[in-house]
Amino acid sequence: MTNLFTTGGPLRWLSGCYFFYFAILGALIPYLGVFFEHRGFDAAEIGFLMAIFMGTRIVAPNIWAMVADRRGLRAELVKLGSFTAAVGYLSFFYKGGFWYLAASLTFYTFFWNAILAQVEVLTLDTLGKNAHRYGSIRSYGSVGYIIWVVITGWLVNQWGAEMVLWVGLALFIGLFICSAPLPSSKALSSADTAKPKTPLVFNRAIVLFLLSALLLQASVGPFYGFFVLYLKKVGYSETVSGVFVAMGAFAEIFMFMVVPKLLRQFNLKTLMMFSMLMTAIRWCLVATMPEHVGALVVSQILHAFTFGLVHAASIQFVHRNFAKEHASKGQALYASMSFGLGGAIGNWISGHIWGDGSGAASVWLFSAGCALAAMVVVYFIPTSACKVETAAAD
């Protein structure tokens, strides 16, 4: 990781974009439920609002991907998105009602959620033949997540839920600052855009992969929307809850470090199935033994599989199975179907299962079921679509 900052170049700023993008995720997602509860919303309303946070990923990445793949202006879209998201976030400070906050969330998360797929493509293009080293760049996002999930938990514990607003604003500004120096992408010429392109074909492997990604993120959605509320219900403070969440990100960083070795030994299908099994076990631990610190620690260590390994494998799957002219569309589809639609469905259903709090444990059993269903779907993906190219695993 140190080399990235000593050598300079676009990787430095891309690492910064990952840092602040996922710092926003760490500062907002675990504590928005607490923030909305502080504002007086019930569980169903919180689930709906959190679904918006995830749901804008369904539309935004795909719209921007069409522009990026046609015009090639990926860096420019990242800059525009980060700036507009920061400005739009200011609307969140007004103490409006349910529908006002829903509109505010929809606006600024639309632009925030749109940029990640472009950052992914820029990173893979910059790495070139060293695409297997993606994990070392992406790990900066995990560092940002760890730092700010802990800091935000402490701030909320000390000064209340309204601190979420100020932390979020600072991080959105940081994201824009890191995106501004990114080298401008070369706009495609009219001759380039006129060239016939290979049509995007949704074959069996891609359809099953997207379905499995949706199911897995439906199982993870409740973690983002209700995990801190669940721990508070059990008796943990926001500060302690933040430490638990950070443990998962620490495990994720370790996984990103060993992913290149795993890619040399196993195909993507095996890695994804095993990760989904570990995810199901994780949610069962959360459902049945939340009072036991050791069980919660183990459950958070398993985040290395829930996100770290399965995400790295998924990025490689998309990189392998989508042609270069559809690179942005591939990353956008993965983001929208998994973190977008899957996360939104998971949050929405969880809000109804949670109810008055009596169904809290059942939320995690629902999550475990979704993870197992995702594993079954991956089993039917053709193995030929899950091989890692030798050059990408060195």
CSV table of C-alpha atoms in Angstrom, one decimal:
chain,number,residue,atom,x,y,z
A,1,MET,CA,0.0,0.0,0.0
A,2,THR,CA,2.8,2.4,0.8
A,3,ASN,CA,4.2,2.2,-2.8
A,4,LEU,CA,1.0,3.6,-4.2
A,5,PHE,CA,1.6,6.9,-2.4
A,6,THR,CA,5.3,7.1,-3.0
A,7,THR,CA,5.1,6.4,-6.8
A,8,GLY,CA,2.2,8.9,-7.4
A,9,GLY,CA,0.2,8.8,-10.5
A,10,PRO,CA,-3.6,8.1,-11.0
A,11,LEU,CA,-3.5,5.1,-8.6
A,12,ARG,CA,-2.8,7.5,-5.7
A,13,TRP,CA,-6.0,9.4,-6.4
A,14,LEU,CA,-8.0,6.3,-7.2
A,15,SER,CA,-7.0,4.9,-3.9
A,16,GLY,CA,-8.2,8.2,-2.3
A,17,CYS,CA,-11.5,7.8,-4.1
A,18,TYR,CA,-11.9,4.3,-2.7
A,19,PHE,CA,-10.9,5.6,0.8
A,20,PHE,CA,-13.6,8.3,0.9
A,21,TYR,CA,-16.3,6.4,-1.0
A,22,PHE,CA,-16.2,3.6,1.5
A,23,ALA,CA,-15.6,6.0,4.4
A,24,ILE,CA,-19.0,7.5,3.5
A,25,LEU,CA,-20.4,4.0,3.6
A,26,GLY,CA,-18.9,3.3,7.0
A,27,ALA,CA,-20.0,6.6,8.5
A,28,LEU,CA,-23.6,6.6,7.1
A,29,ILE,CA,-24.9,3.1,6.6
A,30,PRO,CA,-24.4,1.7,10.1
A,31,TYR,CA,-25.7,4.8,11.8
A,32,LEU,CA,-28.4,6.1,9.5
A,33,GLY,CA,-30.8,3.7,11.2
A,34,VAL,CA,-29.9,5.3,14.6
A,35,PHE,CA,-30.2,8.7,13.0
A,36,PHE,CA,-33.7,8.0,11.5
A,37,GLU,CA,-34.8,6.5,14.8
A,38,HIS,CA,-33.7,9.7,16.5
A,39,ARG,CA,-35.8,11.6,14.0
A,40,GLY,CA,-38.8,9.6,15.1
A,41,PHE,CA,-39.3,7.1,12.2
A,42,ASP,CA,-40.5,3.5,12.8
A,43,ALA,CA,-38.8,0.3,11.6
A,44,ALA,CA,-40.8,0.1,8.4
A,45,GLU,CA,-40.0,3.7,7.5
A,46,ILE,CA,-36.3,3.2,8.3
A,47,GLY,CA,-36.3,0.1,6.1
A,48,PHE,CA,-37.8,2.1,3.3
A,49,LEU,CA,-35.3,4.9,3.6
A,50,MET,CA,-32.4,2.5,3.8
A,51,ALA,CA,-33.8,0.8,0.7
A,52,ILE,CA,-33.6,4.2,-1.1
A,53,PHE,CA,-29.9,4.5,-0.1
A,54,MET,CA,-29.2,1.1,-1.8
A,55,GLY,CA,-31.9,1.4,-4.5
A,56,THR,CA,-30.4,4.3,-6.4
A,57,ARG,CA,-27.6,1.9,-7.3
A,58,ILE,CA,-30.2,0.1,-9.5
A,59,VAL,CA,-30.6,3.0,-11.9
A,60,ALA,CA,-27.7,5.4,-11.5
A,61,PRO,CA,-24.7,3.1,-12.4
A,62,ASN,CA,-26.4,1.9,-15.6
A,63,ILE,CA,-27.3,5.4,-16.9
A,64,TRP,CA,-23.7,6.5,-16.4
A,65,ALA,CA,-22.3,3.3,-17.8
A,66,MET,CA,-24.1,4.0,-21.1
A,67,VAL,CA,-22.5,7.4,-21.3
A,68,ALA,CA,-19.0,6.1,-20.3
A,69,ASP,CA,-19.0,3.2,-22.8
A,70,ARG,CA,-20.2,5.5,-25.6
A,71,ARG,CA,-18.0,8.5,-24.9
A,72,GLY,CA,-15.2,7.2,-22.8
A,73,LEU,CA,-15.4,10.1,-20.3
A,74,ARG,CA,-15.1,8.0,-17.1
A,75,ALA,CA,-12.9,10.3,-15.1
A,76,GLU,CA,-15.1,13.3,-15.9
A,77,LEU,CA,-18.2,11.4,-14.7
A,78,VAL,CA,-16.5,10.6,-11.4
A,79,LYS,CA,-15.7,14.2,-10.9
A,80,LEU,CA,-19.2,15.4,-11.8
A,81,GLY,CA,-20.8,12.7,-9.6
A,82,SER,CA,-18.7,13.4,-6.5
A,83,PHE,CA,-19.2,17.2,-6.8
A,84,THR,CA,-23.0,16.9,-7.3
A,85,ALA,CA,-23.3,14.4,-4.4
A,86,ALA,CA,-21.4,16.7,-2.1
A,87,VAL,CA,-23.7,19.7,-3.0
A,88,GLY,CA,-26.8,17.5,-2.9
A,89,TYR,CA,-25.9,16.2,0.6
A,90,LEU,CA,-26.4,19.7,2.0
A,91,SER,CA,-30.2,19.2,1.6
A,92,PHE,CA,-30.0,16.4,4.2
A,93,PHE,CA,-29.3,19.0,6.9
A,94,TYR,CA,-32.9,20.4,6.7
A,95,LYS,CA,-35.1,18.7,9.3
A,96,GLY,CA,-37.9,17.7,6.9
A,97,GLY,CA,-40.4,14.9,7.2
A,98,PHE,CA,-40.3,11.4,5.8
A,99,TRP,CA,-40.9,12.3,2.2
A,100,TYR,CA,-38.5,15.2,2.2
A,101,LEU,CA,-35.7,12.9,3.5
A,102,ALA,CA,-36.7,10.3,0.9
A,103,ALA,CA,-36.3,12.9,-1.8
A,104,SER,CA,-33.0,14.1,-0.4
A,105,LEU,CA,-31.6,10.6,-0.2
A,106,THR,CA,-32.7,9.8,-3.7
A,107,PHE,CA,-30.9,12.9,-5.1
A,108,TYR,CA,-27.5,12.8,-3.6
A,109,THR,CA,-27.2,9.0,-3.4
A,110,PHE,CA,-28.0,8.8,-7.2
A,111,PHE,CA,-24.8,10.7,-8.0
A,112,TRP,CA,-22.7,9.0,-5.2
A,113,ASN,CA,-23.8,5.5,-6.2
A,114,ALA,CA,-23.1,6.2,-9.9
A,115,ILE,CA,-19.4,6.8,-9.6
A,116,LEU,CA,-18.1,3.5,-8.1
A,117,ALA,CA,-18.5,1.4,-11.3
A,118,GLN,CA,-16.5,4.1,-13.1
A,119,VAL,CA,-13.8,4.0,-10.4
A,120,GLU,CA,-13.6,0.2,-10.8
A,121,VAL,CA,-13.1,0.4,-14.5
A,122,LEU,CA,-10.5,3.2,-14.3
A,123,THR,CA,-8.6,1.1,-11.7
A,124,LEU,CA,-8.6,-2.0,-13.8
A,125,ASP,CA,-7.6,-0.1,-16.9
A,126,THR,CA,-4.8,1.6,-15.0
A,127,LEU,CA,-3.5,-1.7,-13.7
A,128,GLY,CA,-3.7,-3.3,-17.1
A,129,LYS,CA,-2.1,-6.8,-17.0
A,130,ASN,CA,-1.8,-6.4,-13.2
A,131,ALA,CA,-5.5,-6.5,-12.7
A,132,HIS,CA,-5.1,-9.2,-10.1
A,133,ARG,CA,-3.6,-6.5,-7.8
A,134,TYR,CA,-7.0,-4.8,-7.7
A,135,GLY,CA,-7.3,-5.9,-4.0
A,136,SER,CA,-4.3,-3.7,-3.0
A,137,ILE,CA,-6.0,-0.6,-4.4
A,138,ARG,CA,-9.5,-1.5,-3.1
A,139,SER,CA,-8.1,-2.1,0.4
A,140,TYR,CA,-7.9,1.7,0.8
A,141,GLY,CA,-11.6,1.7,0.8
A,142,SER,CA,-11.6,-0.8,3.7
A,143,VAL,CA,-9.2,1.4,5.6
A,144,GLY,CA,-11.5,4.4,5.2
A,145,TYR,CA,-14.4,2.3,6.3
A,146,ILE,CA,-12.7,1.1,9.4
A,147,ILE,CA,-11.5,4.5,10.5
A,148,TRP,CA,-14.8,6.3,10.0
A,149,VAL,CA,-17.1,3.6,11.2
A,150,VAL,CA,-15.3,3.7,14.6
A,151,ILE,CA,-14.9,7.5,14.7
A,152,THR,CA,-18.6,8.1,13.8
A,153,GLY,CA,-19.7,5.5,16.4
A,154,TRP,CA,-17.8,7.4,19.0
A,155,LEU,CA,-19.1,10.8,17.9
A,156,VAL,CA,-22.7,9.6,17.9
A,157,ASN,CA,-22.2,8.0,21.4
A,158,GLN,CA,-20.7,11.3,22.7
A,159,TRP,CA,-22.8,14.0,21.0
A,160,GLY,CA,-25.8,12.3,19.5
A,161,ALA,CA,-27.1,11.0,16.2
A,162,GLU,CA,-27.0,14.4,14.5
A,163,MET,CA,-23.2,14.1,14.3
A,164,VAL,CA,-23.8,11.7,11.3
A,165,LEU,CA,-24.7,14.8,9.2
A,166,TRP,CA,-21.4,16.6,9.8
A,167,VAL,CA,-19.2,13.5,9.3
A,168,GLY,CA,-20.9,12.8,6.0
A,169,LEU,CA,-20.4,16.3,4.7
A,170,ALA,CA,-16.7,16.2,5.5
A,171,LEU,CA,-16.3,12.9,3.7
A,172,PHE,CA,-18.2,13.9,0.6
A,173,ILE,CA,-15.9,16.9,0.3
A,174,GLY,CA,-12.9,14.6,0.6
A,175,LEU,CA,-14.2,12.4,-2.1
A,176,PHE,CA,-14.5,15.3,-4.5
A,177,ILE,CA,-11.0,16.6,-3.6
A,178,CYS,CA,-9.5,13.2,-4.5
A,179,SER,CA,-11.5,12.9,-7.8
A,180,ALA,CA,-10.5,16.3,-9.1
A,181,PRO,CA,-6.9,15.4,-10.0
A,182,LEU,CA,-7.8,12.2,-11.9
A,183,PRO,CA,-6.3,12.4,-15.4
A,184,SER,CA,-9.0,13.3,-17.9
A,185,SER,CA,-10.3,10.3,-19.9
A,186,LYS,CA,-9.8,10.5,-23.6
A,187,ALA,CA,-13.1,11.2,-25.3
A,188,LEU,CA,-13.9,8.7,-28.0
A,189,SER,CA,-13.8,10.2,-31.5
A,190,SER,CA,-16.8,10.1,-33.8
A,191,ALA,CA,-15.0,7.4,-35.8
A,192,ASP,CA,-14.7,5.3,-32.6
A,193,THR,CA,-18.3,5.7,-31.7
A,194,ALA,CA,-19.3,4.8,-35.3
A,195,LYS,CA,-17.5,1.4,-35.2
A,196,PRO,CA,-19.8,-1.6,-34.8
A,197,LYS,CA,-19.6,-3.0,-31.4
A,198,THR,CA,-20.1,-6.6,-30.2
A,199,PRO,CA,-23.6,-6.7,-28.7
A,200,LEU,CA,-23.9,-7.4,-25.0
A,201,VAL,CA,-25.2,-10.9,-24.6
A,202,PHE,CA,-26.8,-12.1,-21.4
A,203,ASN,CA,-25.7,-15.7,-21.5
A,204,ARG,CA,-26.5,-18.3,-18.8
A,205,ALA,CA,-23.3,-17.6,-16.8
A,206,ILE,CA,-23.9,-13.9,-16.6
A,207,VAL,CA,-27.6,-14.2,-15.7
A,208,LEU,CA,-26.9,-16.7,-12.9
A,209,PHE,CA,-24.0,-14.6,-11.6
A,210,LEU,CA,-26.2,-11.5,-11.4
A,211,LEU,CA,-29.0,-13.5,-9.7
A,212,SER,CA,-26.5,-14.9,-7.1
A,213,ALA,CA,-25.1,-11.4,-6.5
A,214,LEU,CA,-28.7,-10.1,-5.9
A,215,LEU,CA,-29.4,-12.8,-3.4
A,216,LEU,CA,-26.2,-12.4,-1.6
A,217,GLN,CA,-26.6,-8.7,-1.2
A,218,ALA,CA,-30.2,-9.2,-0.1
A,219,SER,CA,-28.7,-11.2,2.8
A,220,VAL,CA,-26.2,-8.4,3.5
A,221,GLY,CA,-28.8,-5.5,3.3
A,222,PRO,CA,-30.0,-6.0,6.9
A,223,PHE,CA,-26.4,-5.7,8.1
A,224,TYR,CA,-26.2,-2.2,6.8
A,225,GLY,CA,-29.6,-1.1,7.9
A,226,PHE,CA,-30.2,-2.8,11.2
A,227,PHE,CA,-27.0,-4.3,12.6
A,228,VAL,CA,-26.2,-1.4,14.9
A,229,LEU,CA,-29.9,-1.1,16.0
A,230,TYR,CA,-29.8,-4.9,16.7
A,231,LEU,CA,-26.7,-4.5,18.9
A,232,LYS,CA,-28.3,-1.6,20.7
A,233,LYS,CA,-31.3,-3.7,21.4
A,234,VAL,CA,-29.0,-6.4,22.9
A,235,GLY,CA,-27.3,-3.8,25.1
A,236,TYR,CA,-24.2,-2.6,23.2
A,237,SER,CA,-23.3,1.1,22.8
A,238,GLU,CA,-22.8,2.8,19.5
A,239,THR,CA,-19.1,3.0,20.2
A,240,VAL,CA,-18.8,-0.8,20.8
A,241,SER,CA,-21.1,-1.5,17.8
A,242,GLY,CA,-18.7,0.6,15.6
A,243,VAL,CA,-15.8,-1.5,16.8
A,244,PHE,CA,-17.6,-4.7,15.8
A,245,VAL,CA,-18.4,-3.3,12.4
A,246,ALA,CA,-14.7,-2.2,12.0
A,247,MET,CA,-13.6,-5.8,12.8
A,248,GLY,CA,-15.3,-6.9,9.6
A,249,ALA,CA,-13.4,-4.3,7.6
A,250,PHE,CA,-10.1,-5.4,9.1
A,251,ALA,CA,-10.8,-9.0,8.1
A,252,GLU,CA,-11.7,-7.7,4.6
A,253,ILE,CA,-8.3,-6.0,4.3
A,254,PHE,CA,-6.5,-9.2,5.2
A,255,MET,CA,-8.6,-11.1,2.6
A,256,PHE,CA,-7.7,-8.6,-0.1
A,257,MET,CA,-4.0,-9.3,0.7
A,258,VAL,CA,-4.3,-13.0,0.1
A,259,VAL,CA,-6.8,-13.0,-2.8
A,260,PRO,CA,-4.1,-13.2,-5.5
A,261,LYS,CA,-2.9,-16.5,-3.9
A,262,LEU,CA,-6.4,-17.9,-3.7
A,263,LEU,CA,-7.0,-17.0,-7.4
A,264,ARG,CA,-4.0,-19.1,-8.3
A,265,GLN,CA,-5.4,-22.1,-6.5
A,266,PHE,CA,-9.1,-22.0,-7.0
A,267,ASN,CA,-11.6,-21.0,-9.7
A,268,LEU,CA,-14.1,-18.2,-9.1
A,269,LYS,CA,-17.0,-20.5,-8.7
A,270,THR,CA,-15.4,-22.3,-5.8
A,271,LEU,CA,-14.4,-19.1,-4.1
A,272,MET,CA,-17.9,-17.6,-4.4
A,273,MET,CA,-19.7,-20.7,-3.2
A,274,PHE,CA,-17.5,-21.0,-0.1
A,275,SER,CA,-17.9,-17.3,0.7
A,276,MET,CA,-21.7,-17.6,0.5
A,277,LEU,CA,-21.6,-20.6,2.9
A,278,MET,CA,-19.5,-18.7,5.4
A,279,THR,CA,-22.0,-15.8,5.1
A,280,ALA,CA,-24.9,-18.0,6.0
A,281,ILE,CA,-23.0,-19.3,9.0
A,282,ARG,CA,-22.2,-15.7,10.0
A,283,TRP,CA,-25.9,-14.6,10.0
A,284,CYS,CA,-26.8,-17.7,12.0
A,285,LEU,CA,-24.3,-16.7,14.7
A,286,VAL,CA,-25.7,-13.2,14.8
A,287,ALA,CA,-29.3,-14.5,15.1
A,288,THR,CA,-28.6,-17.0,17.8
A,289,MET,CA,-25.8,-15.7,20.0
A,290,PRO,CA,-25.7,-11.9,20.0
A,291,GLU,CA,-25.0,-11.7,23.7
A,292,HIS,CA,-21.7,-13.6,23.3
A,293,VAL,CA,-18.9,-11.3,22.3
A,294,GLY,CA,-16.9,-14.2,21.0
A,295,ALA,CA,-19.6,-15.2,18.6
A,296,LEU,CA,-20.0,-11.7,17.3
A,297,VAL,CA,-16.2,-11.4,16.8
A,298,VAL,CA,-16.3,-14.6,14.7
A,299,SER,CA,-19.3,-13.3,12.7
A,300,GLN,CA,-17.4,-10.1,11.9
A,301,ILE,CA,-14.3,-12.0,10.9
A,302,LEU,CA,-16.4,-13.9,8.4
A,303,HIS,CA,-17.0,-10.5,6.7
A,304,ALA,CA,-13.7,-11.4,5.0
A,305,PHE,CA,-15.8,-13.9,2.9
A,306,THR,CA,-19.2,-12.0,2.9
A,307,PHE,CA,-17.6,-9.1,1.1
A,308,GLY,CA,-13.8,-9.3,0.7
A,309,LEU,CA,-13.4,-12.6,-1.1
A,310,VAL,CA,-16.8,-12.7,-3.0
A,311,HIS,CA,-16.4,-9.1,-4.2
A,312,ALA,CA,-12.8,-9.7,-5.4
A,313,ALA,CA,-14.0,-12.8,-7.2
A,314,SER,CA,-17.0,-11.0,-8.6
A,315,ILE,CA,-14.9,-8.2,-10.0
A,316,GLN,CA,-12.7,-10.8,-11.8
A,317,PHE,CA,-15.8,-12.5,-13.1
A,318,VAL,CA,-17.1,-9.3,-14.6
A,319,HIS,CA,-13.7,-8.4,-16.0
A,320,ARG,CA,-13.5,-11.8,-17.7
A,321,ASN,CA,-17.1,-12.2,-19.0
A,322,PHE,CA,-17.8,-8.6,-20.3
A,323,ALA,CA,-16.0,-7.4,-23.5
A,324,LYS,CA,-13.9,-4.2,-23.1
A,325,GLU,CA,-16.5,-2.0,-24.9
A,326,HIS,CA,-19.0,-3.2,-22.2
A,327,ALA,CA,-16.7,-2.8,-19.2
A,328,SER,CA,-18.7,0.0,-17.6
A,329,LYS,CA,-22.0,-1.8,-18.3
A,330,GLY,CA,-20.6,-4.9,-16.7
A,331,GLN,CA,-19.5,-3.2,-13.5
A,332,ALA,CA,-22.7,-1.1,-13.4
A,333,LEU,CA,-24.9,-4.2,-13.7
A,334,TYR,CA,-23.0,-6.0,-11.0
A,335,ALA,CA,-23.4,-2.9,-8.7
A,336,SER,CA,-27.0,-2.3,-9.5
A,337,MET,CA,-28.2,-5.9,-9.2
A,338,SER,CA,-26.2,-6.7,-6.1
A,339,PHE,CA,-25.7,-3.6,-3.9
A,340,GLY,CA,-28.6,-1.8,-5.5
A,341,LEU,CA,-31.6,-4.1,-6.0
A,342,GLY,CA,-30.4,-6.8,-3.7
A,343,GLY,CA,-29.6,-4.4,-0.9
A,344,ALA,CA,-32.9,-2.6,-1.3
A,345,ILE,CA,-34.9,-5.8,-1.2
A,346,GLY,CA,-33.0,-7.0,1.9
A,347,ASN,CA,-33.6,-3.7,3.7
A,348,TRP,CA,-37.2,-3.4,2.7
A,349,ILE,CA,-38.1,-7.0,3.8
A,350,SER,CA,-36.1,-6.7,7.0
A,351,GLY,CA,-38.0,-3.6,8.0
A,352,HIS,CA,-41.2,-5.5,7.9
A,353,ILE,CA,-39.7,-8.6,9.6
A,354,TRP,CA,-38.3,-6.4,12.4
A,355,GLY,CA,-41.7,-4.9,13.1
A,356,ASP,CA,-41.7,-3.6,16.7
A,357,GLY,CA,-38.4,-5.3,17.4
A,358,SER,CA,-39.8,-8.8,18.3
A,359,GLY,CA,-38.7,-10.1,14.9
A,360,ALA,CA,-35.1,-8.8,15.2
A,361,ALA,CA,-33.5,-12.3,15.3
A,362,SER,CA,-35.6,-13.5,12.4
A,363,VAL,CA,-34.1,-10.8,10.2
A,364,TRP,CA,-30.7,-12.7,10.3
A,365,LEU,CA,-32.3,-16.0,9.6
A,366,PHE,CA,-33.8,-14.5,6.5
A,367,SER,CA,-30.3,-13.2,5.6
A,368,ALA,CA,-28.8,-16.7,6.1
A,369,GLY,CA,-31.5,-18.2,3.8
A,370,CYS,CA,-30.7,-15.6,1.1
A,371,ALA,CA,-27.0,-16.5,1.3
A,372,LEU,CA,-27.6,-20.2,0.9
A,373,ALA,CA,-29.9,-19.5,-2.1
A,374,ALA,CA,-27.1,-17.5,-3.7
A,375,MET,CA,-24.7,-20.4,-3.2
A,376,VAL,CA,-27.1,-22.8,-4.9
A,377,VAL,CA,-27.4,-20.4,-7.9
A,378,VAL,CA,-23.6,-20.2,-8.3
A,379,TYR,CA,-23.4,-24.0,-8.4
A,380,PHE,CA,-25.2,-23.9,-11.7
A,381,ILE,CA,-22.8,-21.3,-13.3
A,382,PRO,CA,-20.7,-23.0,-16.0
A,383,THR,CA,-17.2,-23.6,-14.7
A,384,SER,CA,-15.7,-22.4,-18.0
A,385,ALA,CA,-16.9,-18.9,-17.2
A,386,CYS,CA,-15.2,-18.9,-13.8
A,387,LYS,CA,-11.6,-19.6,-14.7
A,388,VAL,CA,-9.0,-16.9,-13.9
A,389,GLU,CA,-6.6,-16.1,-16.7
A,390,THR,CA,-3.0,-17.2,-15.9
A,391,ALA,CA,-1.6,-13.7,-16.5
A,392,ALA,CA,-4.1,-12.2,-14.0
A,393,ALA,CA,-3.2,-14.5,-11.2
A,394,ASP,CA,0.6,-14.0,-11.1
